[in-house]
Amino acid sequence: MDYFLTEEQQMIREIAAKIATEKVRPVRAELAEGEEFPWDIMKILAQSDLFGIYLPEEYGGSGGGVLENCLAIEEMGRACISVATTFAASGLGAYPILLYGSEEQKQKYLSPIASGEKLAAFGVTEANAGSDAGGIQTTAKRDGDHYVLNGTKQWITNAGEAEIYTVVAMTDRTKGARGASAFIVEKGDPGFSFGKKEKKMGLRASATRELLFNDCRIPADRLIGREGTGFIITMKTFDVSRPGIGALGVGLSQGALDISVEYARKRVQFGKPIIAFQAVQHMLADMATETEASRVLVYAAARYIDSGAKDISKISAISKLYPTDVAMRVTTNAVQVLGGYGYMRDYPVEKMMRDAKILQIYEGTNQIQRNIIGQELNKEYGRMKETFF
């Protein structure tokens, strides 16, 4: 299909696809088995100027937007979403600074992120605060020209590997969610350390650790925006980052479909390739249809956000919800198409199925996405004067 991509967008897609095919695919099994952080691939992505595609030129980026970022994420996700998640999570950590940071913060932190010199990460989730960001227990207390952070963040992507962290902490617990604020923390800050690397069902080449704050002192000018805006910053960040999770789902679904069709054309049963059987054809047809629908949805949502539209929460949630549910179905069906082979580690679809599950969980569970969509529908129809019955 013609997605009406510009020459620059097409070039981004081709560069990312080339890296995914030549550099990621040959080592994806090895990276997963060894739970090895893909530093070599991150360096290649940096050399190819992909880390800054969504950042303004004045901060070392290419001046693109959400769509450009989604194109790169999708192609890398087609080969391995552990690698793609590592790349995308750096953007997640950068977005709060891009959206709400001061000019000084943008100049200092976005340039090394854009060049790939430094990775970023976003610290919101805690043991008792995942979907409920208002339940954050980590605190930040003003002490002269500094803030002192205490608490623990859990399941943070890129933790321990990233150099720049945007962290949400409570500056006034009495105000609930309105008492949360966002800060920039640097690796090496006194009192800032990391927990053990988590063992996960999937996404094994991606680093997931705790962030530990024990009287961590940071300069007061690391506050992003104003005190009390941390929850808003978090929600607005997710509004622009969630299509990237949808793009991961599209890439993963396409990768699983590619393998399924190739296998079905080669696997012979009852004297003919199994793709000749209608039962298999219908499975592949559904996989292809849902994958294409997901792609169109993600691209449309990204373009809408890049247009400068203000009310983007609903379309952002939809663009995360549908493609990630599809990725779970498509990868599960890919294992079914390959049968016994699909269950073995010799073929990548069992890894893809394990990897797919996290897409329905991180950056807001798909149940939370449905809540957001339902709430936005209630608001929209509440503003309408027209009646439908």
mmCIF file with all atom_site columns, N, CA and C in Angstrom, residues 1-53:
data_model
loop_
_atom_site.group_PDB
_atom_site.id
_atom_site.type_symbol
_atom_site.label_atom_id
_atom_site.label_alt_id
_atom_site.label_comp_id
_atom_site.label_asym_id
_atom_site.label_entity_id
_atom_site.label_seq_id
_atom_site.pdbx_PDB_ins_code
_atom_site.Cartn_x
_atom_site.Cartn_y
_atom_site.Cartn_z
_atom_site.occupancy
_atom_site.B_iso_or_equiv
_atom_site.pdbx_formal_charge
_atom_site.auth_seq_id
_atom_site.auth_comp_id
_atom_site.auth_asym_id
_atom_site.auth_atom_id
_atom_site.pdbx_PDB_model_num
ATOM 1   N N  . MET A 1 1  ? 0.827  -1.198  0.000  1.00 0.00 ? 1  MET A N  1
ATOM 2   C CA . MET A 1 1  ? 0.000  0.000   0.000  1.00 0.00 ? 1  MET A CA 1
ATOM 3   C C  . MET A 1 1  ? 0.861  1.247   0.000  1.00 0.00 ? 1  MET A C  1
ATOM 4   N N  . ASP A 1 2  ? 0.317  2.315   -0.557 1.00 0.00 ? 2  ASP A N  1
ATOM 5   C CA . ASP A 1 2  ? 0.982  3.611   -0.537 1.00 0.00 ? 2  ASP A CA 1
ATOM 6   C C  . ASP A 1 2  ? 0.497  4.368   0.697  1.00 0.00 ? 2  ASP A C  1
ATOM 7   N N  . TYR A 1 3  ? 1.423  4.589   1.622  1.00 0.00 ? 3  TYR A N  1
ATOM 8   C CA . TYR A 1 3  ? 1.054  5.276   2.868  1.00 0.00 ? 3  TYR A CA 1
ATOM 9   C C  . TYR A 1 3  ? 1.316  6.777   2.777  1.00 0.00 ? 3  TYR A C  1
ATOM 10  N N  . PHE A 1 4  ? 1.596  7.251   1.547  1.00 0.00 ? 4  PHE A N  1
ATOM 11  C CA . PHE A 1 4  ? 1.822  8.676   1.313  1.00 0.00 ? 4  PHE A CA 1
ATOM 12  C C  . PHE A 1 4  ? 2.960  9.219   2.186  1.00 0.00 ? 4  PHE A C  1
ATOM 13  N N  . LEU A 1 5  ? 4.039  8.435   2.265  1.00 0.00 ? 5  LEU A N  1
ATOM 14  C CA . LEU A 1 5  ? 5.212  8.850   3.018  1.00 0.00 ? 5  LEU A CA 1
ATOM 15  C C  . LEU A 1 5  ? 6.052  9.807   2.169  1.00 0.00 ? 5  LEU A C  1
ATOM 16  N N  . THR A 1 6  ? 6.672  10.771  2.807  1.00 0.00 ? 6  THR A N  1
ATOM 17  C CA . THR A 1 6  ? 7.592  11.666  2.110  1.00 0.00 ? 6  THR A CA 1
ATOM 18  C C  . THR A 1 6  ? 8.884  10.910  1.815  1.00 0.00 ? 6  THR A C  1
ATOM 19  N N  . GLU A 1 7  ? 9.732  11.499  1.001  1.00 0.00 ? 7  GLU A N  1
ATOM 20  C CA . GLU A 1 7  ? 11.025 10.872  0.697  1.00 0.00 ? 7  GLU A CA 1
ATOM 21  C C  . GLU A 1 7  ? 11.837 10.657  1.974  1.00 0.00 ? 7  GLU A C  1
ATOM 22  N N  . GLU A 1 8  ? 11.802 11.633  2.858  1.00 0.00 ? 8  GLU A N  1
ATOM 23  C CA . GLU A 1 8  ? 12.557 11.528  4.111  1.00 0.00 ? 8  GLU A CA 1
ATOM 24  C C  . GLU A 1 8  ? 11.996 10.416  4.991  1.00 0.00 ? 8  GLU A C  1
ATOM 25  N N  . GLN A 1 9  ? 10.686 10.332  5.062  1.00 0.00 ? 9  GLN A N  1
ATOM 26  C CA . GLN A 1 9  ? 10.065 9.265   5.857  1.00 0.00 ? 9  GLN A CA 1
ATOM 27  C C  . GLN A 1 9  ? 10.374 7.891   5.278  1.00 0.00 ? 9  GLN A C  1
ATOM 28  N N  . GLN A 1 10 ? 10.337 7.784   3.966  1.00 0.00 ? 10 GLN A N  1
ATOM 29  C CA . GLN A 1 10 ? 10.665 6.525   3.314  1.00 0.00 ? 10 GLN A CA 1
ATOM 30  C C  . GLN A 1 10 ? 12.116 6.143   3.575  1.00 0.00 ? 10 GLN A C  1
ATOM 31  N N  . MET A 1 11 ? 12.993 7.134   3.593  1.00 0.00 ? 11 MET A N  1
ATOM 32  C CA . MET A 1 11 ? 14.401 6.875   3.861  1.00 0.00 ? 11 MET A CA 1
ATOM 33  C C  . MET A 1 11 ? 14.607 6.375   5.295  1.00 0.00 ? 11 MET A C  1
ATOM 34  N N  . ILE A 1 12 ? 13.905 6.979   6.247  1.00 0.00 ? 12 ILE A N  1
ATOM 35  C CA . ILE A 1 12 ? 13.981 6.525   7.641  1.00 0.00 ? 12 ILE A CA 1
ATOM 36  C C  . ILE A 1 12 ? 13.552 5.063   7.730  1.00 0.00 ? 12 ILE A C  1
ATOM 37  N N  . ARG A 1 13 ? 12.455 4.753   7.056  1.00 0.00 ? 13 ARG A N  1
ATOM 38  C CA . ARG A 1 13 ? 11.940 3.382   7.075  1.00 0.00 ? 13 ARG A CA 1
ATOM 39  C C  . ARG A 1 13 ? 12.953 2.405   6.474  1.00 0.00 ? 13 ARG A C  1
ATOM 40  N N  . GLU A 1 14 ? 13.558 2.790   5.386  1.00 0.00 ? 14 GLU A N  1
ATOM 41  C CA . GLU A 1 14 ? 14.522 1.913   4.712  1.00 0.00 ? 14 GLU A CA 1
ATOM 42  C C  . GLU A 1 14 ? 15.783 1.717   5.533  1.00 0.00 ? 14 GLU A C  1
ATOM 43  N N  . ILE A 1 15 ? 16.268 2.773   6.163  1.00 0.00 ? 15 ILE A N  1
ATOM 44  C CA . ILE A 1 15 ? 17.471 2.657   7.004  1.00 0.00 ? 15 ILE A CA 1
ATOM 45  C C  . ILE A 1 15 ? 17.194 1.733   8.180  1.00 0.00 ? 15 ILE A C  1
ATOM 46  N N  . ALA A 1 16 ? 16.062 1.952   8.847  1.00 0.00 ? 16 ALA A N  1
ATOM 47  C CA . ALA A 1 16 ? 15.705 1.113   9.992  1.00 0.00 ? 16 ALA A CA 1
ATOM 48  C C  . ALA A 1 16 ? 15.519 -0.346  9.568  1.00 0.00 ? 16 ALA A C  1
ATOM 49  N N  . ALA A 1 17 ? 14.892 -0.558  8.416  1.00 0.00 ? 17 ALA A N  1
ATOM 50  C CA . ALA A 1 17 ? 14.678 -1.921  7.924  1.00 0.00 ? 17 ALA A CA 1
ATOM 51  C C  . ALA A 1 17 ? 16.000 -2.605  7.599  1.00 0.00 ? 17 ALA A C  1
ATOM 52  N N  . LYS A 1 18 ? 16.927 -1.853  7.029  1.00 0.00 ? 18 LYS A N  1
ATOM 53  C CA . LYS A 1 18 ? 18.241 -2.416  6.686  1.00 0.00 ? 18 LYS A CA 1
ATOM 54  C C  . LYS A 1 18 ? 18.999 -2.841  7.949  1.00 0.00 ? 18 LYS A C  1
ATOM 55  N N  . ILE A 1 19 ? 18.965 -1.997  8.964  1.00 0.00 ? 19 ILE A N  1
ATOM 56  C CA . ILE A 1 19 ? 19.624 -2.333  10.230 1.00 0.00 ? 19 ILE A CA 1
ATOM 57  C C  . ILE A 1 19 ? 18.951 -3.549  10.865 1.00 0.00 ? 19 ILE A C  1
ATOM 58  N N  . ALA A 1 20 ? 17.614 -3.549  10.838 1.00 0.00 ? 20 ALA A N  1
ATOM 59  C CA . ALA A 1 20 ? 16.873 -4.666  11.430 1.00 0.00 ? 20 ALA A CA 1
ATOM 60  C C  . ALA A 1 20 ? 17.205 -5.985  10.744 1.00 0.00 ? 20 ALA A C  1
ATOM 61  N N  . THR A 1 21 ? 17.281 -5.951  9.423  1.00 0.00 ? 21 THR A N  1
ATOM 62  C CA . THR A 1 21 ? 17.538 -7.172  8.651  1.00 0.00 ? 21 THR A CA 1
ATOM 63  C C  . THR A 1 21 ? 18.973 -7.646  8.782  1.00 0.00 ? 21 THR A C  1
ATOM 64  N N  . GLU A 1 22 ? 19.911 -6.716  8.676  1.00 0.00 ? 22 GLU A N  1
ATOM 65  C CA . GLU A 1 22 ? 21.325 -7.099  8.615  1.00 0.00 ? 22 GLU A CA 1
ATOM 66  C C  . GLU A 1 22 ? 21.992 -7.211  9.977  1.00 0.00 ? 22 GLU A C  1
ATOM 67  N N  . LYS A 1 23 ? 21.538 -6.428  10.945 1.00 0.00 ? 23 LYS A N  1
ATOM 68  C CA . LYS A 1 23 ? 22.225 -6.382  12.232 1.00 0.00 ? 23 LYS A CA 1
ATOM 69  C C  . LYS A 1 23 ? 21.440 -6.996  13.392 1.00 0.00 ? 23 LYS A C  1
ATOM 70  N N  . VAL A 1 24 ? 20.121 -6.851  13.354 1.00 0.00 ? 24 VAL A N  1
ATOM 71  C CA . VAL A 1 24 ? 19.314 -7.317  14.480 1.00 0.00 ? 24 VAL A CA 1
ATOM 72  C C  . VAL A 1 24 ? 18.898 -8.771  14.316 1.00 0.00 ? 24 VAL A C  1
ATOM 73  N N  . ARG A 1 25 ? 18.309 -9.089  13.175 1.00 0.00 ? 25 ARG A N  1
ATOM 74  C CA . ARG A 1 25 ? 17.764 -10.431 12.981 1.00 0.00 ? 25 ARG A CA 1
ATOM 75  C C  . ARG A 1 25 ? 18.792 -11.550 13.197 1.00 0.00 ? 25 ARG A C  1
ATOM 76  N N  . PRO A 1 26 ? 20.032 -11.402 12.720 1.00 0.00 ? 26 PRO A N  1
ATOM 77  C CA . PRO A 1 26 ? 20.993 -12.492 12.904 1.00 0.00 ? 26 PRO A CA 1
ATOM 78  C C  . PRO A 1 26 ? 21.368 -12.766 14.369 1.00 0.00 ? 26 PRO A C  1
ATOM 79  N N  . VAL A 1 27 ? 21.175 -11.770 15.249 1.00 0.00 ? 27 VAL A N  1
ATOM 80  C CA . VAL A 1 27 ? 21.627 -11.947 16.644 1.00 0.00 ? 27 VAL A CA 1
ATOM 81  C C  . VAL A 1 27 ? 20.477 -11.943 17.647 1.00 0.00 ? 27 VAL A C  1
ATOM 82  N N  . ARG A 1 28 ? 19.233 -11.859 17.187 1.00 0.00 ? 28 ARG A N  1
ATOM 83  C CA . ARG A 1 28 ? 18.130 -11.700 18.129 1.00 0.00 ? 28 ARG A CA 1
ATOM 84  C C  . ARG A 1 28 ? 18.001 -12.884 19.087 1.00 0.00 ? 28 ARG A C  1
ATOM 85  N N  . ALA A 1 29 ? 18.198 -14.094 18.573 1.00 0.00 ? 29 ALA A N  1
ATOM 86  C CA . ALA A 1 29 ? 18.108 -15.271 19.441 1.00 0.00 ? 29 ALA A CA 1
ATOM 87  C C  . ALA A 1 29 ? 19.237 -15.268 20.464 1.00 0.00 ? 29 ALA A C  1
ATOM 88  N N  . GLU A 1 30 ? 20.430 -14.930 20.024 1.00 0.00 ? 30 GLU A N  1
ATOM 89  C CA . GLU A 1 30 ? 21.593 -14.879 20.920 1.00 0.00 ? 30 GLU A CA 1
ATOM 90  C C  . GLU A 1 30 ? 21.407 -13.817 22.003 1.00 0.00 ? 30 GLU A C  1
ATOM 91  N N  . LEU A 1 31 ? 20.908 -12.655 21.622 1.00 0.00 ? 31 LEU A N  1
ATOM 92  C CA . LEU A 1 31 ? 20.668 -11.593 22.596 1.00 0.00 ? 31 LEU A CA 1
ATOM 93  C C  . LEU A 1 31 ? 19.645 -12.026 23.637 1.00 0.00 ? 31 LEU A C  1
ATOM 94  N N  . ALA A 1 32 ? 18.587 -12.701 23.182 1.00 0.00 ? 32 ALA A N  1
ATOM 95  C CA . ALA A 1 32 ? 17.536 -13.139 24.103 1.00 0.00 ? 32 ALA A CA 1
ATOM 96  C C  . ALA A 1 32 ? 18.031 -14.228 25.032 1.00 0.00 ? 32 ALA A C  1
ATOM 97  N N  . GLU A 1 33 ? 18.738 -15.210 24.488 1.00 0.00 ? 33 GLU A N  1
ATOM 98  C CA . GLU A 1 33 ? 19.232 -16.316 25.310 1.00 0.00 ? 33 GLU A CA 1
ATOM 99  C C  . GLU A 1 33 ? 20.213 -15.829 26.369 1.00 0.00 ? 33 GLU A C  1
ATOM 100 N N  . GLY A 1 34 ? 21.078 -14.894 25.980 1.00 0.00 ? 34 GLY A N  1
ATOM 101 C CA . GLY A 1 34 ? 22.073 -14.383 26.916 1.00 0.00 ? 34 GLY A CA 1
ATOM 102 C C  . GLY A 1 34 ? 21.588 -13.204 27.727 1.00 0.00 ? 34 GLY A C  1
ATOM 103 N N  . GLU A 1 35 ? 20.338 -12.758 27.485 1.00 0.00 ? 35 GLU A N  1
ATOM 104 C CA . GLU A 1 35 ? 19.778 -11.571 28.145 1.00 0.00 ? 35 GLU A CA 1
ATOM 105 C C  . GLU A 1 35 ? 20.783 -10.423 28.082 1.00 0.00 ? 35 GLU A C  1
ATOM 106 N N  . GLU A 1 36 ? 21.284 -10.214 26.881 1.00 0.00 ? 36 GLU A N  1
ATOM 107 C CA . GLU A 1 36 ? 22.388 -9.274  26.643 1.00 0.00 ? 36 GLU A CA 1
ATOM 108 C C  . GLU A 1 36 ? 21.857 -7.945  26.120 1.00 0.00 ? 36 GLU A C  1
ATOM 109 N N  . PHE A 1 37 ? 22.227 -6.861  26.785 1.00 0.00 ? 37 PHE A N  1
ATOM 110 C CA . PHE A 1 37 ? 21.786 -5.540  26.345 1.00 0.00 ? 37 PHE A CA 1
ATOM 111 C C  . PHE A 1 37 ? 22.416 -5.221  24.990 1.00 0.00 ? 37 PHE A C  1
ATOM 112 N N  . PRO A 1 38 ? 21.631 -4.745  24.019 1.00 0.00 ? 38 PRO A N  1
ATOM 113 C CA . PRO A 1 38 ? 22.119 -4.614  22.636 1.00 0.00 ? 38 PRO A CA 1
ATOM 114 C C  . PRO A 1 38 ? 22.908 -3.325  22.374 1.00 0.00 ? 38 PRO A C  1
ATOM 115 N N  . TRP A 1 39 ? 23.999 -3.139  23.104 1.00 0.00 ? 39 TRP A N  1
ATOM 116 C CA . TRP A 1 39 ? 24.768 -1.905  22.953 1.00 0.00 ? 39 TRP A CA 1
ATOM 117 C C  . TRP A 1 39 ? 25.318 -1.730  21.541 1.00 0.00 ? 39 TRP A C  1
ATOM 118 N N  . ASP A 1 40 ? 25.808 -2.825  20.944 1.00 0.00 ? 40 ASP A N  1
ATOM 119 C CA . ASP A 1 40 ? 26.379 -2.715  19.594 1.00 0.00 ? 40 ASP A CA 1
ATOM 120 C C  . ASP A 1 40 ? 25.352 -2.187  18.601 1.00 0.00 ? 40 ASP A C  1
ATOM 121 N N  . ILE A 1 41 ? 24.124 -2.660  18.730 1.00 0.00 ? 41 ILE A N  1
ATOM 122 C CA . ILE A 1 41 ? 23.070 -2.211  17.818 1.00 0.00 ? 41 ILE A CA 1
ATOM 123 C C  . ILE A 1 41 ? 22.677 -0.770  18.118 1.00 0.00 ? 41 ILE A C  1
ATOM 124 N N  . MET A 1 42 ? 22.660 -0.395  19.405 1.00 0.00 ? 42 MET A N  1
ATOM 125 C CA . MET A 1 42 ? 22.356 0.999   19.756 1.00 0.00 ? 42 MET A CA 1
ATOM 126 C C  . MET A 1 42 ? 23.377 1.946   19.126 1.00 0.00 ? 42 MET A C  1
ATOM 127 N N  . LYS A 1 43 ? 24.637 1.527   19.081 1.00 0.00 ? 43 LYS A N  1
ATOM 128 C CA . LYS A 1 43 ? 25.679 2.366   18.475 1.00 0.00 ? 43 LYS A CA 1
ATOM 129 C C  . LYS A 1 43 ? 25.446 2.519   16.969 1.00 0.00 ? 43 LYS A C  1
ATOM 130 N N  . ILE A 1 44 ? 24.995 1.437   16.335 1.00 0.00 ? 44 ILE A N  1
ATOM 131 C CA . ILE A 1 44 ? 24.696 1.503   14.897 1.00 0.00 ? 44 ILE A CA 1
ATOM 132 C C  . ILE A 1 44 ? 23.526 2.445   14.641 1.00 0.00 ? 44 ILE A C  1
ATOM 133 N N  . LEU A 1 45 ? 22.510 2.369   15.486 1.00 0.00 ? 45 LEU A N  1
ATOM 134 C CA . LEU A 1 45 ? 21.357 3.264   15.355 1.00 0.00 ? 45 LEU A CA 1
ATOM 135 C C  . LEU A 1 45 ? 21.775 4.718   15.557 1.00 0.00 ? 45 LEU A C  1
ATOM 136 N N  . ALA A 1 46 ? 22.694 4.936   16.499 1.00 0.00 ? 46 ALA A N  1
ATOM 137 C CA . ALA A 1 46 ? 23.199 6.291   16.737 1.00 0.00 ? 46 ALA A CA 1
ATOM 138 C C  . ALA A 1 46 ? 23.962 6.807   15.527 1.00 0.00 ? 46 ALA A C  1
ATOM 139 N N  . GLN A 1 47 ? 24.808 5.963   14.950 1.00 0.00 ? 47 GLN A N  1
ATOM 140 C CA . GLN A 1 47 ? 25.595 6.358   13.771 1.00 0.00 ? 47 GLN A CA 1
ATOM 141 C C  . GLN A 1 47 ? 24.691 6.653   12.577 1.00 0.00 ? 47 GLN A C  1
ATOM 142 N N  . SER A 1 48 ? 23.501 6.046   12.577 1.00 0.00 ? 48 SER A N  1
ATOM 143 C CA . SER A 1 48 ? 22.557 6.242   11.478 1.00 0.00 ? 48 SER A CA 1
ATOM 144 C C  . SER A 1 48 ? 21.606 7.411   11.737 1.00 0.00 ? 48 SER A C  1
ATOM 145 N N  . ASP A 1 49 ? 21.823 8.144   12.842 1.00 0.00 ? 49 ASP A N  1
ATOM 146 C CA . ASP A 1 49 ? 21.039 9.339   13.187 1.00 0.00 ? 49 ASP A CA 1
ATOM 147 C C  . ASP A 1 49 ? 19.563 9.037   13.420 1.00 0.00 ? 49 ASP A C  1
ATOM 148 N N  . LEU A 1 50 ? 19.255 7.853   13.938 1.00 0.00 ? 50 LEU A N  1
ATOM 149 C CA . LEU A 1 50 ? 17.858 7.506   14.173 1.00 0.00 ? 50 LEU A CA 1
ATOM 150 C C  . LEU A 1 50 ? 17.348 7.967   15.536 1.00 0.00 ? 50 LEU A C  1
ATOM 151 N N  . PHE A 1 51 ? 18.244 8.175   16.505 1.00 0.00 ? 51 PHE A N  1
ATOM 152 C CA . PHE A 1 51 ? 17.792 8.544   17.842 1.00 0.00 ? 51 PHE A CA 1
ATOM 153 C C  . PHE A 1 51 ? 17.157 9.925   17.895 1.00 0.00 ? 51 PHE A C  1
ATOM 154 N N  . GLY A 1 52 ? 17.486 10.773  16.952 1.00 0.00 ? 52 GLY A N  1
ATOM 155 C CA . GLY A 1 52 ? 16.970 12.133  17.008 1.00 0.00 ? 52 GLY A CA 1
ATOM 156 C C  . GLY A 1 52 ? 15.894 12.442  15.991 1.00 0.00 ? 52 GLY A C  1
ATOM 157 N N  . ILE A 1 53 ? 15.302 11.425  15.380 1.00 0.00 ? 53 ILE A N  1
ATOM 158 C CA . ILE A 1 53 ? 14.371 11.695  14.280 1.00 0.00 ? 53 ILE A CA 1
ATOM 159 C C  . ILE A 1 53 ? 13.136 12.473  14.719 1.00 0.00 ? 53 ILE A C  1
#
